[in-house]
Short mmCIF file of C-alpha atoms in Angstrom, two decimals:
data_model
loop_
_atom_site.label_atom_id
_atom_site.label_comp_id
_atom_site.label_asym_id
_atom_site.label_seq_id
_atom_site.Cartn_x
_atom_site.Cartn_y
_atom_site.Cartn_z
CA UNK A 1 -36.85 -35.59 12.52
CA UNK A 2 -33.37 -34.39 13.79
CA UNK A 3 -32.33 -35.04 17.97
CA UNK A 4 -31.11 -33.07 20.52
CA UNK A 5 -29.94 -34.18 23.98
CA UNK A 6 -30.55 -31.36 26.95
CA UNK A 7 -27.90 -31.69 29.45
CA UNK A 8 -27.51 -30.01 33.27
CA UNK A 9 -24.00 -28.68 34.08
CA UNK A 10 -23.47 -30.87 36.67
CA UNK A 11 -19.72 -31.21 37.48
CA UNK A 12 -17.39 -32.23 36.29
CA UNK A 13 -17.49 -31.16 33.23
CA UNK A 14 -15.69 -33.52 31.18
CA UNK A 15 -19.07 -35.27 32.01
CA UNK A 16 -20.72 -32.85 29.85
CA UNK A 17 -18.74 -32.64 27.71
CA UNK A 18 -17.98 -36.91 27.12
CA UNK A 19 -21.95 -37.04 27.08
CA UNK A 20 -22.25 -34.11 24.02
CA UNK A 21 -19.36 -36.36 22.09
CA UNK A 22 -21.17 -39.46 22.30
CA UNK A 23 -24.34 -37.76 21.11
CA UNK A 24 -22.49 -36.57 18.33
CA UNK A 25 -21.45 -40.13 17.67
CA UNK A 26 -24.86 -41.81 17.80
CA UNK A 27 -25.82 -38.71 15.04
CA UNK A 28 -27.91 -36.21 17.50
CA UNK A 29 -27.57 -32.75 15.71
CA UNK A 30 -28.34 -30.64 18.49
CA UNK A 31 -26.69 -30.13 22.36
CA UNK A 32 -28.31 -28.34 24.70
CA UNK A 33 -27.95 -27.21 28.43
CA UNK A 34 -29.77 -25.79 30.93
CA UNK A 35 -28.62 -21.97 31.92
CA UNK A 36 -28.50 -21.27 35.70
CA UNK A 37 -25.52 -20.04 36.73
CA UNK A 38 -25.88 -20.59 40.67
CA UNK A 39 -27.76 -23.95 40.19
CA UNK A 40 -25.23 -25.51 37.78
CA UNK A 41 -21.67 -24.37 35.83
CA UNK A 42 -21.71 -21.29 33.74
CA UNK A 43 -22.79 -22.79 30.08
CA UNK A 44 -20.81 -20.96 28.00
CA UNK A 45 -17.74 -21.90 29.76
CA UNK A 46 -18.56 -26.06 28.97
CA UNK A 47 -20.28 -25.12 25.05
CA UNK A 48 -16.35 -24.21 24.34
CA UNK A 49 -14.78 -27.54 25.66
CA UNK A 50 -18.05 -29.05 23.97
CA UNK A 51 -17.68 -27.20 20.62
CA UNK A 52 -13.31 -28.01 20.79
CA UNK A 53 -14.54 -32.00 21.16
CA UNK A 54 -16.72 -32.32 18.45
CA UNK A 55 -16.52 -31.71 14.92
CA UNK A 56 -21.19 -30.89 13.78
CA UNK A 57 -23.06 -30.87 16.67
CA UNK A 58 -25.19 -27.21 17.53
CA UNK A 59 -24.33 -26.36 20.43
CA UNK A 60 -26.57 -24.05 23.13
CA UNK A 61 -28.82 -22.82 26.20
CA UNK A 62 -31.90 -24.79 26.78
CA UNK A 63 -32.98 -21.78 27.06
CA UNK A 64 -30.84 -18.95 28.44
CA UNK A 65 -32.78 -15.09 29.33
CA UNK A 66 -32.41 -11.59 28.62
CA UNK A 67 -31.62 -10.60 32.03
CA UNK A 68 -29.15 -12.82 33.50
CA UNK A 69 -26.47 -11.27 30.88
CA UNK A 70 -25.58 -7.88 29.24
CA UNK A 71 -27.84 -8.42 25.62
CA UNK A 72 -24.68 -7.35 23.75
CA UNK A 73 -22.10 -9.80 26.47
CA UNK A 74 -24.47 -12.90 24.90
CA UNK A 75 -24.15 -11.82 21.46
CA UNK A 76 -20.12 -11.44 22.16
CA UNK A 77 -20.45 -14.94 23.43
CA UNK A 78 -22.04 -16.31 19.89
CA UNK A 79 -20.43 -14.10 18.08
CA UNK A 80 -16.60 -15.62 19.12
CA UNK A 81 -17.85 -19.13 19.48
CA UNK A 82 -18.91 -19.20 15.58
CA UNK A 83 -15.51 -17.55 14.54
CA UNK A 84 -13.22 -20.32 17.06
CA UNK A 85 -15.98 -22.67 15.66
CA UNK A 86 -17.75 -22.15 12.36
CA UNK A 87 -20.76 -21.31 13.16
CA UNK A 88 -21.98 -23.81 16.09
CA UNK A 89 -24.07 -22.56 18.37
CA UNK A 90 -27.68 -21.65 18.57
CA UNK A 91 -29.48 -19.72 20.87
CA UNK A 92 -32.63 -21.27 23.15
CA UNK A 93 -33.95 -18.18 24.92
CA UNK A 94 -37.35 -17.92 27.20
CA UNK A 95 -38.39 -14.91 29.37
CA UNK A 96 -36.36 -16.82 32.82
CA UNK A 97 -36.85 -18.66 35.45
CA UNK A 98 -34.30 -20.89 37.60
CA UNK A 99 -31.61 -18.59 36.59
CA UNK A 100 -33.40 -15.11 38.00
CA UNK A 101 -35.95 -16.63 40.48
CA UNK A 102 -32.68 -17.94 42.58
CA UNK A 103 -31.39 -14.50 43.09
CA UNK A 104 -35.09 -12.92 44.25
CA UNK A 105 -35.55 -11.33 39.95
CA UNK A 106 -38.22 -11.83 38.17
CA UNK A 107 -38.69 -13.07 34.26
CA UNK A 108 -38.45 -10.80 31.95
CA UNK A 109 -41.05 -9.72 29.96
CA UNK A 110 -42.58 -10.04 26.91
CA UNK A 111 -41.21 -6.62 24.57
CA UNK A 112 -37.66 -6.92 26.42
CA UNK A 113 -38.11 -10.75 25.60
CA UNK A 114 -38.54 -9.23 21.95
CA UNK A 115 -35.84 -6.67 21.62
CA UNK A 116 -33.11 -8.90 23.08
CA UNK A 117 -33.95 -11.36 20.39
CA UNK A 118 -33.60 -8.45 18.23
CA UNK A 119 -30.45 -7.30 19.92
CA UNK A 120 -29.18 -10.59 20.30
CA UNK A 121 -29.81 -12.22 16.91
CA UNK A 122 -28.45 -8.83 14.85
CA UNK A 123 -25.02 -8.46 16.70
CA UNK A 124 -24.55 -12.11 16.55
CA UNK A 125 -25.08 -12.21 12.59
CA UNK A 126 -22.70 -9.03 11.88
CA UNK A 127 -26.28 -6.41 12.26
CA UNK A 128 -25.83 -2.99 13.19
CA UNK A 129 -28.73 -2.63 16.19
CA UNK A 130 -30.32 0.00 18.44
CA UNK A 131 -29.48 -0.72 22.31
CA UNK A 132 -29.44 1.62 24.77
CA UNK A 133 -29.90 5.12 22.69
CA UNK A 134 -27.08 3.90 20.45
CA UNK A 135 -25.88 1.75 17.73
CA UNK A 136 -23.85 -1.44 17.55
CA UNK A 137 -22.00 -3.63 15.95
CA UNK A 138 -19.36 -6.09 16.83
CA UNK A 139 -16.59 -4.54 14.13
CA UNK A 140 -14.52 -8.08 14.52
CA UNK A 141 -17.13 -10.24 13.47
CA UNK A 142 -17.07 -11.32 10.26
CA UNK A 143 -20.00 -14.09 8.65
CA UNK A 144 -21.39 -15.29 11.93
CA UNK A 145 -24.49 -16.72 11.67
CA UNK A 146 -27.12 -17.30 14.87
CA UNK A 147 -30.47 -18.53 14.91
CA UNK A 148 -32.68 -17.83 18.08
CA UNK A 149 -35.38 -20.48 18.83
CA UNK A 150 -37.94 -19.26 21.94
CA UNK A 151 -39.25 -21.90 24.24
CA UNK A 152 -42.66 -20.92 25.19
CA UNK A 153 -46.73 -22.10 27.08
CA UNK A 154 -48.66 -19.20 27.03
CA UNK A 155 -50.48 -16.98 23.83
CA UNK A 156 -48.62 -13.96 24.35
CA UNK A 157 -45.02 -15.35 23.60
CA UNK A 158 -46.36 -18.23 21.28
CA UNK A 159 -47.41 -14.98 19.73
CA UNK A 160 -43.96 -13.45 19.20
CA UNK A 161 -42.68 -16.56 18.26
CA UNK A 162 -44.48 -16.36 14.92
CA UNK A 163 -43.82 -13.51 14.52
CA UNK A 164 -39.62 -13.21 15.35
CA UNK A 165 -38.39 -16.11 16.12
CA UNK A 166 -36.24 -18.62 14.25
CA UNK A 167 -37.24 -21.48 15.74
CA UNK A 168 -40.38 -22.44 18.69
CA UNK A 169 -38.98 -24.61 21.46
CA UNK A 170 -42.18 -26.76 23.34
CA UNK A 171 -40.65 -27.65 26.89
CA UNK A 172 -43.51 -31.34 26.66
CA UNK A 173 -44.36 -34.08 24.47
CA UNK A 174 -47.94 -33.97 24.70
CA UNK A 175 -49.55 -34.28 21.31
CA UNK A 176 -52.56 -32.46 22.14
CA UNK A 177 -50.57 -29.38 23.55
CA UNK A 178 -47.76 -29.97 21.05
CA UNK A 179 -50.77 -29.38 18.38
CA UNK A 180 -52.55 -25.81 20.29
CA UNK A 181 -48.59 -24.40 20.91
CA UNK A 182 -47.72 -25.78 17.09
CA UNK A 183 -50.68 -24.02 15.64
CA UNK A 184 -50.71 -20.95 17.83
CA UNK A 185 -47.45 -20.12 16.91
CA UNK A 186 -47.84 -20.42 12.93
CA UNK A 187 -50.76 -18.69 12.90
CA UNK A 188 -49.12 -16.12 14.14
CA UNK A 189 -46.25 -16.59 11.60
CA UNK A 190 -49.21 -16.46 9.07
CA UNK A 191 -50.54 -13.00 10.43
CA UNK A 192 -46.76 -11.29 10.34
CA UNK A 193 -46.27 -12.21 6.82
CA UNK A 194 -44.04 -15.14 7.70
CA UNK A 195 -43.39 -18.52 5.81
CA UNK A 196 -44.88 -20.20 9.15
CA UNK A 197 -42.58 -23.06 7.79
CA UNK A 198 -39.75 -21.23 8.13
CA UNK A 199 -40.22 -21.44 12.40
CA UNK A 200 -38.45 -24.83 13.14
CA UNK A 201 -40.42 -27.00 15.45
CA UNK A 202 -38.12 -28.52 18.46
CA UNK A 203 -40.31 -30.20 21.47
CA UNK A 204 -38.25 -30.91 24.31
CA UNK A 205 -39.11 -34.13 27.11
CA UNK A 206 -37.47 -36.40 29.31
CA UNK A 207 -36.81 -39.86 27.29
CA UNK A 208 -36.90 -43.15 29.06
CA UNK A 209 -36.34 -46.54 27.15
CA UNK A 210 -37.78 -49.11 29.68
CA UNK A 211 -38.02 -53.81 28.38
CA UNK A 212 -42.11 -52.92 28.52
CA UNK A 213 -42.48 -54.49 32.31
CA UNK A 214 -44.59 -52.52 34.77
CA UNK A 215 -41.33 -52.54 37.40
CA UNK A 216 -39.35 -50.78 34.75
CA UNK A 217 -42.13 -48.13 33.62
CA UNK A 218 -42.68 -47.28 37.22
CA UNK A 219 -38.94 -46.68 38.16
CA UNK A 220 -38.47 -44.43 34.78
CA UNK A 221 -42.28 -42.10 36.20
CA UNK A 222 -39.89 -41.92 39.21
CA UNK A 223 -37.06 -41.08 36.76
CA UNK A 224 -38.87 -38.19 34.98
CA UNK A 225 -41.43 -37.27 37.70
CA UNK A 226 -39.37 -33.64 37.86
CA UNK A 227 -40.61 -32.74 34.34
CA UNK A 228 -44.13 -31.80 35.28
CA UNK A 229 -42.84 -30.17 38.39
CA UNK A 230 -40.88 -28.06 36.76
CA UNK A 231 -43.68 -27.60 33.41
CA UNK A 232 -46.22 -27.48 35.93
CA UNK A 233 -44.31 -24.10 37.79
CA UNK A 234 -44.49 -22.33 34.01
CA UNK A 235 -47.72 -23.07 33.87
CA UNK A 236 -48.53 -21.79 37.44
CA UNK A 237 -47.66 -18.29 36.22
CA UNK A 238 -49.88 -18.81 33.69
CA UNK A 239 -52.87 -19.16 35.66
CA UNK A 240 -51.42 -16.41 37.63
CA UNK A 241 -52.73 -14.23 34.70
CA UNK A 242 -54.71 -15.69 32.64
CA UNK A 243 -56.77 -18.38 34.92
CA UNK A 244 -57.73 -21.88 34.38
CA UNK A 245 -60.44 -21.32 32.33
CA UNK A 246 -59.12 -23.05 29.24
CA UNK A 247 -59.95 -19.96 27.55
CA UNK A 248 -55.84 -18.79 26.39
CA UNK A 249 -54.35 -22.22 27.05
CA UNK A 250 -55.73 -25.18 26.70
CA UNK A 251 -57.17 -27.17 29.86
CA UNK A 252 -55.13 -30.25 29.14
CA UNK A 253 -52.14 -27.90 30.58
CA UNK A 254 -53.73 -26.22 33.66
CA UNK A 255 -55.69 -29.32 35.36
CA UNK A 256 -53.03 -30.66 37.47
CA UNK A 257 -51.20 -28.43 39.01
CA UNK A 258 -54.38 -27.41 40.77
CA UNK A 259 -52.43 -29.56 44.00
CA UNK A 260 -49.47 -27.75 43.56
CA UNK A 261 -47.55 -26.46 46.73
CA UNK A 262 -44.74 -24.28 45.67
CA UNK A 263 -41.09 -25.80 44.42
CA UNK A 264 -38.15 -25.69 45.31
CA UNK A 265 -35.41 -24.25 43.25
CA UNK A 266 -32.46 -26.34 45.31
CA UNK A 267 -34.53 -29.26 43.17
CA UNK A 268 -34.82 -28.13 39.84
CA UNK A 269 -34.30 -30.64 37.06
CA UNK A 270 -34.00 -33.42 39.69
CA UNK A 271 -35.17 -36.47 39.41
CA UNK A 272 -36.48 -37.31 43.10
CA UNK A 273 -37.40 -33.73 43.41
CA UNK A 274 -39.70 -33.51 46.80
CA UNK A 275 -42.26 -30.99 45.30
CA UNK A 276 -43.28 -33.08 42.32
CA UNK A 277 -45.62 -34.93 43.91
CA UNK A 278 -48.71 -33.41 42.42
CA UNK A 279 -47.85 -34.71 39.03
CA UNK A 280 -49.65 -38.01 37.91
CA UNK A 281 -48.19 -40.79 36.95
CA UNK A 282 -50.62 -39.38 33.32
CA UNK A 283 -48.72 -36.82 33.30
CA UNK A 284 -45.56 -38.01 33.78
CA UNK A 285 -46.39 -40.27 30.76
CA UNK A 286 -47.86 -37.46 28.40
CA UNK A 287 -45.82 -35.00 28.96
CA UNK A 288 -42.53 -37.61 28.35
CA UNK A 289 -41.46 -40.69 26.18
CA UNK A 290 -41.58 -43.73 28.44
CA UNK A 291 -41.95 -46.78 27.53
CA UNK A 292 -39.98 -49.29 25.13
CA UNK A 293 -38.32 -48.44 22.04
CA UNK A 294 -42.07 -49.21 20.19
CA UNK A 295 -43.64 -46.75 22.19
CA UNK A 296 -40.76 -44.34 21.45
CA UNK A 297 -40.85 -44.67 18.07
CA UNK A 298 -44.32 -44.20 17.83
CA UNK A 299 -45.11 -40.93 19.94
CA UNK A 300 -41.92 -39.73 18.03
CA UNK A 301 -43.81 -40.50 14.82
CA UNK A 302 -46.95 -38.78 15.87
CA UNK A 303 -45.07 -35.48 17.11
CA UNK A 304 -43.37 -35.86 13.68
CA UNK A 305 -46.74 -35.85 11.92
CA UNK A 306 -47.65 -32.49 14.04
CA UNK A 307 -44.55 -31.30 12.03
CA UNK A 308 -41.97 -31.43 14.86
CA UNK A 309 -38.21 -31.14 13.19
CA UNK A 310 -36.66 -31.71 16.09
CA UNK A 311 -36.85 -33.73 19.57
CA UNK A 312 -34.82 -32.84 22.19
CA UNK A 313 -34.18 -35.61 25.29
CA UNK A 314 -33.58 -34.60 28.97
CA UNK A 315 -30.78 -36.73 30.09
CA UNK A 316 -31.95 -36.17 33.87
CA UNK A 317 -32.03 -39.18 35.25
CA UNK A 318 -30.34 -42.51 35.69
CA UNK A 319 -30.36 -44.11 32.47
CA UNK A 320 -27.74 -41.21 29.90
CA UNK A 321 -25.63 -43.27 28.57
CA UNK A 322 -28.07 -46.14 27.83
CA UNK A 323 -30.49 -43.93 26.56
CA UNK A 324 -28.65 -41.86 23.98
CA UNK A 325 -27.05 -45.92 23.00
CA UNK A 326 -30.70 -47.01 22.23
CA UNK A 327 -31.74 -43.56 20.82
CA UNK A 328 -28.56 -43.43 17.93
CA UNK A 329 -28.83 -47.50 17.58
CA UNK A 330 -32.82 -48.15 17.52
CA UNK A 331 -34.70 -45.44 17.77
CA UNK A 332 -33.36 -42.75 15.51
CA UNK A 333 -33.02 -45.19 12.55
CA UNK A 334 -36.78 -46.27 13.11
CA UNK A 335 -38.40 -42.68 12.69
CA UNK A 336 -35.65 -41.14 9.79
CA UNK A 337 -36.13 -41.07 6.22
CA UNK A 338 -34.59 -43.79 4.58
CA UNK A 339 -33.08 -42.40 0.89
CA UNK A 340 -32.88 -45.11 -1.86
CA UNK A 341 -29.46 -45.38 -3.48
CA UNK A 342 -31.05 -46.68 -6.70
CA UNK A 343 -35.35 -46.53 -7.05
#
């Protein structure tokens, strides 16, 4: 299993760069950032600084969207970074949430998301693509390679992911929901004539390591409760489209939002958010990875058994450096498959 870290691009940008350097030092393979240009600083500018300050770590957004930027601009950005730093970018993409809703826009349709993946990935990989009635390519791009991973919860985007994406991002660590979602992606891949194992599976969720005490666990719940609110924001869209009867998505994903009253994007992804009181401790526990080192290892092993290839941990809490260190020194070595020099 690989490990990634997910950061907000809050100022100072130098802090984001430093956390990414720490992540690489501790063995993380990916550094991801939010992409919401009004709420936080522009990620791609900071990605360039991260790539310059590191040697191997892959860098990309979790997640961008097709609505905020012209698709050709997005593709050109990736191809440029790849030329500068040697194919170390990755594109996480979804229909759009905070970046479009803050400006009173709308998430992209599933059809728009599908088309954008083809254009962005094609151009960034040096191919000719159809775009708005023209055949286009980046004539200066040589040897650029970009994978596109899709963030999904609902059935139509899960199906799209299996059909066309290089990877699937599930933004929660609930085991039953992960099992259902991964199966849906793999089934769609097989139905499309693809090898389901070709789709990389990434689970992303907050991780908070405690000393095992009741007091620290309670504090961790408060630090990570925002995540249940963020996920609930996406689930509310799914319920509005499909209903909450469990016919299209697991009731484990929809039941907890019945008391949800709204969402304040000014507090998006922030510990202590005032709009997350509807999220019970049970949901925080299921959606996140919280507890002692042994509890983290056990849950990660369970995710690994479901076929998860990467766990990307959100660091939107008050123990950023400590979490990176503990994962690098104690959690990741316990989960990693060890190879013997002599058998």
